[in-house]
PDB file of C-alpha atoms (C1' of nucleotides) in Angstrom:
ATOM      1  CA  UNK A   1       0.136  17.508  -8.829  1.00  0.00           C
ATOM      2  CA  UNK A   2      -1.428  20.020 -11.222  1.00  0.00           C
ATOM      3  CA  UNK A   3      -4.479  19.020 -13.293  1.00  0.00           C
ATOM      4  CA  UNK A   4      -2.772  19.583 -16.660  1.00  0.00           C
ATOM      5  CA  UNK A   5       0.061  17.240 -15.710  1.00  0.00           C
ATOM      6  CA  UNK A   6      -2.447  14.624 -14.599  1.00  0.00           C
ATOM      7  CA  UNK A   7      -4.284  14.999 -17.899  1.00  0.00           C
ATOM      8  CA  UNK A   8      -1.048  14.322 -19.758  1.00  0.00           C
ATOM      9  CA  UNK A   9      -0.570  11.132 -17.730  1.00  0.00           C
ATOM     10  CA  UNK A  10      -4.162  10.009 -18.358  1.00  0.00           C
ATOM     11  CA  UNK A  11      -3.967  10.622 -22.105  1.00  0.00           C
ATOM     12  CA  UNK A  12      -0.569   8.945 -22.396  1.00  0.00           C
ATOM     13  CA  UNK A  13      -1.502   5.723 -20.615  1.00  0.00           C
ATOM     14  CA  UNK A  14      -4.780   5.691 -22.569  1.00  0.00           C
ATOM     15  CA  UNK A  15      -2.688   5.620 -25.737  1.00  0.00           C
ATOM     16  CA  UNK A  16      -0.407   2.916 -24.365  1.00  0.00           C
ATOM     17  CA  UNK A  17      -3.190   0.650 -23.052  1.00  0.00           C
ATOM     18  CA  UNK A  18      -6.449   1.503 -24.842  1.00  0.00           C
ATOM     19  CA  UNK A  19      -8.025  -1.860 -23.955  1.00  0.00           C
ATOM     20  CA  UNK A  20      -6.945  -2.178 -20.307  1.00  0.00           C
ATOM     21  CA  UNK A  21      -9.336  -4.402 -18.418  1.00  0.00           C
ATOM     22  CA  UNK A  22      -9.741  -6.824 -15.517  1.00  0.00           C
ATOM     23  CA  UNK A  23      -7.459  -9.795 -16.168  1.00  0.00           C
ATOM     24  CA  UNK A  24      -8.937 -12.017 -13.475  1.00  0.00           C
ATOM     25  CA  UNK A  25     -11.035 -14.552 -15.393  1.00  0.00           C
ATOM     26  CA  UNK A  26     -14.616 -14.664 -14.056  1.00  0.00           C
ATOM     27  CA  UNK A  27     -18.193 -14.999 -15.292  1.00  0.00           C
ATOM     28  CA  UNK A  28     -20.242 -13.452 -12.489  1.00  0.00           C
ATOM     29  CA  UNK A  29     -19.890 -11.232  -9.370  1.00  0.00           C
ATOM     30  CA  UNK A  30     -19.408 -14.218  -7.068  1.00  0.00           C
ATOM     31  CA  UNK A  31     -16.516 -15.614  -9.103  1.00  0.00           C
ATOM     32  CA  UNK A  32     -14.968 -12.157  -9.318  1.00  0.00           C
ATOM     33  CA  UNK A  33     -15.135 -11.770  -5.537  1.00  0.00           C
ATOM     34  CA  UNK A  34     -13.446 -15.135  -4.982  1.00  0.00           C
ATOM     35  CA  UNK A  35     -10.795 -14.378  -7.623  1.00  0.00           C
ATOM     36  CA  UNK A  36      -9.918 -10.989  -6.139  1.00  0.00           C
ATOM     37  CA  UNK A  37      -9.770 -12.448  -2.626  1.00  0.00           C
ATOM     38  CA  UNK A  38      -7.352 -15.086  -3.919  1.00  0.00           C
ATOM     39  CA  UNK A  39      -5.236 -12.537  -5.793  1.00  0.00           C
ATOM     40  CA  UNK A  40      -3.644 -10.985  -2.686  1.00  0.00           C
ATOM     41  CA  UNK A  41       0.159 -11.190  -2.988  1.00  0.00           C
ATOM     42  CA  UNK A  42      -0.163 -13.416  -6.053  1.00  0.00           C
ATOM     43  CA  UNK A  43      -0.069 -12.858  -9.817  1.00  0.00           C
ATOM     44  CA  UNK A  44      -3.270 -12.829 -11.880  1.00  0.00           C
ATOM     45  CA  UNK A  45      -1.727 -15.520 -14.052  1.00  0.00           C
ATOM     46  CA  UNK A  46      -1.438 -17.956 -11.133  1.00  0.00           C
ATOM     47  CA  UNK A  47      -4.939 -17.095  -9.897  1.00  0.00           C
ATOM     48  CA  UNK A  48      -6.389 -17.836 -13.335  1.00  0.00           C
ATOM     49  CA  UNK A  49      -4.617 -21.197 -13.485  1.00  0.00           C
ATOM     50  CA  UNK A  50      -6.180 -22.201 -10.169  1.00  0.00           C
ATOM     51  CA  UNK A  51      -9.666 -20.776 -10.753  1.00  0.00           C
ATOM     52  CA  UNK A  52      -9.912 -22.542 -14.107  1.00  0.00           C
ATOM     53  CA  UNK A  53     -10.483 -25.771 -12.150  1.00  0.00           C
ATOM     54  CA  UNK A  54     -11.830 -24.179  -8.968  1.00  0.00           C
ATOM     55  CA  UNK A  55     -14.823 -22.549 -10.669  1.00  0.00           C
ATOM     56  CA  UNK A  56     -15.782 -25.842 -12.295  1.00  0.00           C
ATOM     57  CA  UNK A  57     -15.883 -27.576  -8.915  1.00  0.00           C
ATOM     58  CA  UNK A  58     -17.416 -24.747  -6.848  1.00  0.00           C
ATOM     59  CA  UNK A  59     -20.332 -22.880  -8.437  1.00  0.00           C
ATOM     60  CA  UNK A  60     -22.232 -21.465  -5.449  1.00  0.00           C
ATOM     61  CA  UNK A  61     -21.480 -20.462  -1.841  1.00  0.00           C
ATOM     62  CA  UNK A  62     -22.984 -23.748  -0.658  1.00  0.00           C
ATOM     63  CA  UNK A  63     -20.397 -25.691  -2.674  1.00  0.00           C
ATOM     64  CA  UNK A  64     -17.458 -24.143  -0.781  1.00  0.00           C
ATOM     65  CA  UNK A  65     -19.136 -25.072   2.522  1.00  0.00           C
ATOM     66  CA  UNK A  66     -19.801 -28.651   1.454  1.00  0.00           C
ATOM     67  CA  UNK A  67     -16.155 -29.738   1.635  1.00  0.00           C
ATOM     68  CA  UNK A  68     -13.733 -29.939   4.596  1.00  0.00           C
ATOM     69  CA  UNK A  69     -11.493 -26.882   4.958  1.00  0.00           C
ATOM     70  CA  UNK A  70      -8.479 -29.095   4.218  1.00  0.00           C
ATOM     71  CA  UNK A  71      -9.868 -29.973   0.803  1.00  0.00           C
ATOM     72  CA  UNK A  72     -10.429 -26.344  -0.126  1.00  0.00           C
ATOM     73  CA  UNK A  73      -6.913 -25.528   1.105  1.00  0.00           C
ATOM     74  CA  UNK A  74      -5.453 -28.109  -1.262  1.00  0.00           C
ATOM     75  CA  UNK A  75      -7.558 -26.801  -4.137  1.00  0.00           C
ATOM     76  CA  UNK A  76      -6.048 -23.309  -3.781  1.00  0.00           C
ATOM     77  CA  UNK A  77      -2.625 -24.275  -2.406  1.00  0.00           C
ATOM     78  CA  UNK A  78      -0.619 -22.953  -5.364  1.00  0.00           C
ATOM     79  CA  UNK A  79      -1.978 -19.435  -4.735  1.00  0.00           C
ATOM     80  CA  UNK A  80      -0.074 -19.023  -1.467  1.00  0.00           C
ATOM     81  CA  UNK A  81      -1.460 -17.693   1.860  1.00  0.00           C
ATOM     82  CA  UNK A  82      -3.856 -20.580   1.326  1.00  0.00           C
ATOM     83  CA  UNK A  83      -4.856 -21.272   4.935  1.00  0.00           C
ATOM     84  CA  UNK A  84      -6.082 -17.713   5.530  1.00  0.00           C
ATOM     85  CA  UNK A  85      -7.748 -17.573   2.136  1.00  0.00           C
ATOM     86  CA  UNK A  86      -9.548 -20.909   2.488  1.00  0.00           C
ATOM     87  CA  UNK A  87     -10.870 -19.922   5.908  1.00  0.00           C
ATOM     88  CA  UNK A  88     -11.977 -16.527   4.605  1.00  0.00           C
ATOM     89  CA  UNK A  89     -13.740 -18.074   1.614  1.00  0.00           C
ATOM     90  CA  UNK A  90     -15.808 -20.373   3.814  1.00  0.00           C
ATOM     91  CA  UNK A  91     -16.661 -17.581   6.274  1.00  0.00           C
ATOM     92  CA  UNK A  92     -17.525 -15.303   3.362  1.00  0.00           C
ATOM     93  CA  UNK A  93     -19.800 -17.912   1.806  1.00  0.00           C
ATOM     94  CA  UNK A  94     -21.527 -18.489   5.134  1.00  0.00           C
ATOM     95  CA  UNK A  95     -22.157 -14.755   5.458  1.00  0.00           C
ATOM     96  CA  UNK A  96     -23.458 -14.469   1.900  1.00  0.00           C
ATOM     97  CA  UNK A  97     -26.002 -17.193   2.645  1.00  0.00           C
ATOM     98  CA  UNK A  98     -27.013 -15.911   6.082  1.00  0.00           C
ATOM     99  CA  UNK A  99     -27.099 -12.166   5.421  1.00  0.00           C
ATOM    100  CA  UNK A 100     -27.355 -11.594   1.667  1.00  0.00           C
ATOM    101  CA  UNK A 101     -29.544 -14.350   0.257  1.00  0.00           C
ATOM    102  CA  UNK A 102     -26.592 -16.178  -1.265  1.00  0.00           C
ATOM    103  CA  UNK A 103     -25.711 -13.219  -3.495  1.00  0.00           C
ATOM    104  CA  UNK A 104     -22.775 -10.811  -3.502  1.00  0.00           C
ATOM    105  CA  UNK A 105     -23.981  -7.480  -2.047  1.00  0.00           C
ATOM    106  CA  UNK A 106     -23.841  -4.560  -4.471  1.00  0.00           C
ATOM    107  CA  UNK A 107     -22.766  -1.849  -2.044  1.00  0.00           C
ATOM    108  CA  UNK A 108     -19.297  -1.046  -0.720  1.00  0.00           C
ATOM    109  CA  UNK A 109     -20.281  -0.995   2.958  1.00  0.00           C
ATOM    110  CA  UNK A 110     -21.649  -4.539   2.876  1.00  0.00           C
ATOM    111  CA  UNK A 111     -18.719  -5.811   0.828  1.00  0.00           C
ATOM    112  CA  UNK A 112     -15.986  -4.630   3.212  1.00  0.00           C
ATOM    113  CA  UNK A 113     -17.721  -6.436   6.068  1.00  0.00           C
ATOM    114  CA  UNK A 114     -17.105  -9.752   4.296  1.00  0.00           C
ATOM    115  CA  UNK A 115     -14.155 -11.810   5.620  1.00  0.00           C
ATOM    116  CA  UNK A 116     -11.067 -11.372   3.434  1.00  0.00           C
ATOM    117  CA  UNK A 117     -12.597  -8.398   1.637  1.00  0.00           C
ATOM    118  CA  UNK A 118     -10.897  -5.066   2.345  1.00  0.00           C
ATOM    119  CA  UNK A 119     -11.031  -1.665   0.704  1.00  0.00           C
ATOM    120  CA  UNK A 120      -9.172  -2.670  -2.443  1.00  0.00           C
ATOM    121  CA  UNK A 121     -11.195  -5.841  -3.089  1.00  0.00           C
ATOM    122  CA  UNK A 122     -14.511  -4.085  -2.434  1.00  0.00           C
ATOM    123  CA  UNK A 123     -13.607  -1.345  -4.912  1.00  0.00           C
ATOM    124  CA  UNK A 124     -12.656  -3.899  -7.568  1.00  0.00           C
ATOM    125  CA  UNK A 125     -15.996  -5.705  -7.127  1.00  0.00           C
ATOM    126  CA  UNK A 126     -18.265  -2.632  -7.212  1.00  0.00           C
ATOM    127  CA  UNK A 127     -16.475  -1.223 -10.254  1.00  0.00           C
ATOM    128  CA  UNK A 128     -16.013  -4.381 -12.338  1.00  0.00           C
ATOM    129  CA  UNK A 129     -19.160  -6.283 -11.370  1.00  0.00           C
ATOM    130  CA  UNK A 130     -21.659  -3.498 -10.672  1.00  0.00           C
ATOM    131  CA  UNK A 131     -20.457  -0.535 -12.733  1.00  0.00           C
ATOM    132  CA  UNK A 132     -19.880   1.796  -9.784  1.00  0.00           C
ATOM    133  CA  UNK A 133     -17.002   4.237 -10.447  1.00  0.00           C
ATOM    134  CA  UNK A 134     -14.073   3.380  -8.146  1.00  0.00           C
ATOM    135  CA  UNK A 135     -10.288   3.442  -8.005  1.00  0.00           C
ATOM    136  CA  UNK A 136      -8.899   0.369  -6.284  1.00  0.00           C
ATOM    137  CA  UNK A 137      -5.344   1.008  -5.134  1.00  0.00           C
ATOM    138  CA  UNK A 138      -3.313  -2.167  -5.393  1.00  0.00           C
ATOM    139  CA  UNK A 139       0.462  -2.619  -5.416  1.00  0.00           C
ATOM    140  CA  UNK A 140       0.763  -1.422  -9.040  1.00  0.00           C
ATOM    141  CA  UNK A 141      -1.436   1.653  -8.654  1.00  0.00           C
ATOM    142  CA  UNK A 142       0.406   2.629  -5.474  1.00  0.00           C
ATOM    143  CA  UNK A 143       3.881   2.193  -6.982  1.00  0.00           C
ATOM    144  CA  UNK A 144       3.072   3.989 -10.243  1.00  0.00           C
ATOM    145  CA  UNK A 145       1.306   6.864  -8.490  1.00  0.00           C
ATOM    146  CA  UNK A 146       4.316   7.455  -6.262  1.00  0.00           C
ATOM    147  CA  UNK A 147       6.879   7.158  -9.051  1.00  0.00           C
ATOM    148  CA  UNK A 148       4.975   9.641 -11.223  1.00  0.00           C
ATOM    149  CA  UNK A 149       4.585  12.075  -8.331  1.00  0.00           C
ATOM    150  CA  UNK A 150       0.796  11.782  -8.123  1.00  0.00           C
ATOM    151  CA  UNK A 151       1.280  10.774  -4.487  1.00  0.00           C
ATOM    152  CA  UNK A 152       4.129  11.166  -2.000  1.00  0.00           C
ATOM    153  CA  UNK A 153       6.432   8.261  -1.113  1.00  0.00           C
ATOM    154  CA  UNK A 154       5.038   7.787   2.406  1.00  0.00           C
ATOM    155  CA  UNK A 155       1.350   8.242   1.537  1.00  0.00           C
ATOM    156  CA  UNK A 156      -0.940   5.429   2.679  1.00  0.00           C
ATOM    157  CA  UNK A 157      -2.995   3.546   0.085  1.00  0.00           C
ATOM    158  CA  UNK A 158      -6.050   5.482   1.292  1.00  0.00           C
ATOM    159  CA  UNK A 159      -4.255   8.783   0.707  1.00  0.00           C
ATOM    160  CA  UNK A 160      -3.228   7.612  -2.763  1.00  0.00           C
ATOM    161  CA  UNK A 161      -6.841   6.711  -3.509  1.00  0.00           C
ATOM    162  CA  UNK A 162      -8.086  10.141  -2.356  1.00  0.00           C
ATOM    163  CA  UNK A 163      -5.538  11.987  -4.490  1.00  0.00           C
ATOM    164  CA  UNK A 164      -6.443   9.932  -7.566  1.00  0.00           C
ATOM    165  CA  UNK A 165     -10.162  10.513  -7.025  1.00  0.00           C
ATOM    166  CA  UNK A 166      -9.509  14.253  -6.745  1.00  0.00           C
ATOM    167  CA  UNK A 167      -7.376  14.403  -9.913  1.00  0.00           C
ATOM    168  CA  UNK A 168      -9.304  12.017 -12.174  1.00  0.00           C
ATOM    169  CA  UNK A 169     -12.840  12.802 -13.434  1.00  0.00           C
ATOM    170  CA  UNK A 170     -15.344  10.420 -11.860  1.00  0.00           C
ATOM    171  CA  UNK A 171     -16.450   8.933 -15.163  1.00  0.00           C
ATOM    172  CA  UNK A 172     -12.822   7.938 -15.829  1.00  0.00           C
ATOM    173  CA  UNK A 173     -12.102   6.313 -12.440  1.00  0.00           C
ATOM    174  CA  UNK A 174     -12.583   2.686 -13.411  1.00  0.00           C
ATOM    175  CA  UNK A 175     -10.810   2.754 -16.775  1.00  0.00           C
ATOM    176  CA  UNK A 176      -7.966   4.779 -15.248  1.00  0.00           C
ATOM    177  CA  UNK A 177      -7.648   2.185 -12.498  1.00  0.00           C
ATOM    178  CA  UNK A 178      -7.188  -0.512 -15.145  1.00  0.00           C
ATOM    179  CA  UNK A 179      -4.768   1.565 -17.204  1.00  0.00           C
ATOM    180  CA  UNK A 180      -2.619   2.317 -14.153  1.00  0.00           C
ATOM    181  CA  UNK A 181      -2.490  -1.410 -13.423  1.00  0.00           C
ATOM    182  CA  UNK A 182      -1.494  -2.262 -17.000  1.00  0.00           C
ATOM    183  CA  UNK A 183       1.073   0.537 -16.953  1.00  0.00           C
ATOM    184  CA  UNK A 184       2.527  -0.821 -13.718  1.00  0.00           C
ATOM    185  CA  UNK A 185       2.343  -4.480 -14.685  1.00  0.00           C
ATOM    186  CA  UNK A 186       3.779  -4.272 -18.193  1.00  0.00           C
ATOM    187  CA  UNK A 187       5.810  -1.056 -18.344  1.00  0.00           C
ATOM    188  CA  UNK A 188       6.529   0.678 -15.021  1.00  0.00           C
ATOM    189  CA  UNK A 189       7.367  -2.653 -13.388  1.00  0.00           C
ATOM    190  CA  UNK A 190       8.583  -2.992  -9.821  1.00  0.00           C
ATOM    191  CA  UNK A 191      11.911  -4.667 -10.583  1.00  0.00           C
ATOM    192  CA  UNK A 192      12.920  -3.569 -14.100  1.00  0.00           C
ATOM    193  CA  UNK A 193      10.873  -0.522 -15.171  1.00  0.00           C
ATOM    194  CA  UNK A 194      11.182   0.379 -18.863  1.00  0.00           C
ATOM    195  CA  UNK A 195      12.264   3.977 -18.300  1.00  0.00           C
ATOM    196  CA  UNK A 196      14.344   4.186 -21.525  1.00  0.00           C
ATOM    197  CA  UNK A 197      11.202   3.714 -23.645  1.00  0.00           C
ATOM    198  CA  UNK A 198       8.775   5.578 -21.367  1.00  0.00           C
ATOM    199  CA  UNK A 199       6.716   8.380 -22.938  1.00  0.00           C
ATOM    200  CA  UNK A 200       6.264   9.868 -19.451  1.00  0.00           C
ATOM    201  CA  UNK A 201       9.984  10.149 -18.690  1.00  0.00           C
ATOM    202  CA  UNK A 202       9.994  13.949 -19.095  1.00  0.00           C
ATOM    203  CA  UNK A 203       7.559  14.430 -16.205  1.00  0.00           C
ATOM    204  CA  UNK A 204       8.882  11.570 -14.021  1.00  0.00           C
ATOM    205  CA  UNK A 205      11.485  12.467 -11.407  1.00  0.00           C
ATOM    206  CA  UNK A 206      11.902   8.850 -10.409  1.00  0.00           C
ATOM    207  CA  UNK A 207      12.499   7.817 -14.012  1.00  0.00           C
ATOM    208  CA  UNK A 208      15.086  10.498 -14.606  1.00  0.00           C
ATOM    209  CA  UNK A 209      16.798   9.529 -11.374  1.00  0.00           C
ATOM    210  CA  UNK A 210      16.931   5.907 -12.525  1.00  0.00           C
ATOM    211  CA  UNK A 211      18.339   6.917 -15.924  1.00  0.00           C
ATOM    212  CA  UNK A 212      21.414   8.509 -14.346  1.00  0.00           C
ATOM    213  CA  UNK A 213      24.588   6.334 -14.341  1.00  0.00           C
ATOM    214  CA  UNK A 214      24.745   6.137 -10.528  1.00  0.00           C
ATOM    215  CA  UNK A 215      21.191   4.866 -10.256  1.00  0.00           C
TER     216      UNK A 215
ATOM    217  C1'  DC B   1       3.649  -3.528  13.166  1.00  0.00           C
ATOM    218  C1'  DT B   2       3.662  -8.924  11.995  1.00  0.00           C
ATOM    219  C1'  DC B   3       1.950 -12.899   9.912  1.00  0.00           C
ATOM    220  C1'  DC B   4       0.322 -15.472   6.095  1.00  0.00           C
ATOM    221  C1'  DC B   5       2.976 -18.420   1.553  1.00  0.00           C
ATOM    222  C1'  DG B   6       3.621 -20.629  -3.172  1.00  0.00           C
ATOM    223  C1'  DA B   7       5.082 -19.273  -7.955  1.00  0.00           C
ATOM    224  C1'  DT B   8       7.848 -16.624 -10.840  1.00  0.00           C
ATOM    225  C1'  DA B   9      11.284 -13.158 -12.421  1.00  0.00           C
ATOM    226  C1'  DT B  10      15.653 -11.171 -11.735  1.00  0.00           C
TER     227       DT B  10
ATOM    228  C1'  DA C   1      19.443 -15.950  -3.147  1.00  0.00           C
ATOM    229  C1'  DT C   2      16.213 -12.297  -3.211  1.00  0.00           C
ATOM    230  C1'  DA C   3      12.207  -9.415  -4.726  1.00  0.00           C
ATOM    231  C1'  DT C   4       7.646  -9.297  -6.016  1.00  0.00           C
ATOM    232  C1'  DC C   5       2.911 -10.630  -6.897  1.00  0.00           C
ATOM    233  C1'  DA C   6      -4.603  -6.984  -8.386  1.00  0.00           C
ATOM    234  C1'  DG C   7      -3.998  -7.501   0.522  1.00  0.00           C
ATOM    235  C1'  DG C   8      -6.266  -8.329   4.757  1.00  0.00           C
ATOM    236  C1'  DA C   9      -6.596  -9.488   9.661  1.00  0.00           C
ATOM    237  C1'  DG C  10      -4.964  -9.357  14.349  1.00  0.00           C
TER     238       DG C  10
END
DNA sequence: CTCCCGATAT
DNA sequence: ATATCAGGAG
């Protein structure tokens, strides 16, 4: 993709979602880390419903280790994938206490070593909690990037991330990440994208393809 | 690659 | 009924 086309995309989604932000409710880096870990293959809305009670009951890493795994599983059951996530939360808390003084580490390399924390989660934490420019590629960012032609259909999430970092100025990485998510979540949706009212339709092959009668 | 998994939209 | 949801580990 050419830089001028990318600039058009950036300016357009900035106009559509000027206040895009992290929608996972949290009040500190530790809560954000737990919320993002829980958000895998689950909507933010459901995560927020569960963490509303969860974060009242569990304040510190020690609190998650003080209950049997079965109790934590029940507390996050509605999220889905709850056995893996409960186990990862307890392992993560143990590692925070043993290796990081009970605090969430501020660097990417330490974050990805935490159980249940991969590239996407680590990028969300360093950008939202610690102000480090990053572009976390989740399902929305991947889908939107491929539909708009920023990335190719068979690119890996890492390749998508590299292309975005190359095309977007560093000081716009984090806000662009949030705008791409809002664009994907509320407009360029997976199941029923709003192509008829899309201001980017002219430069979107996928959109024009979808607008044709055959589909 | 498969498995993990409940909630919600279509 | 099926697709999708702020993925990660084995």
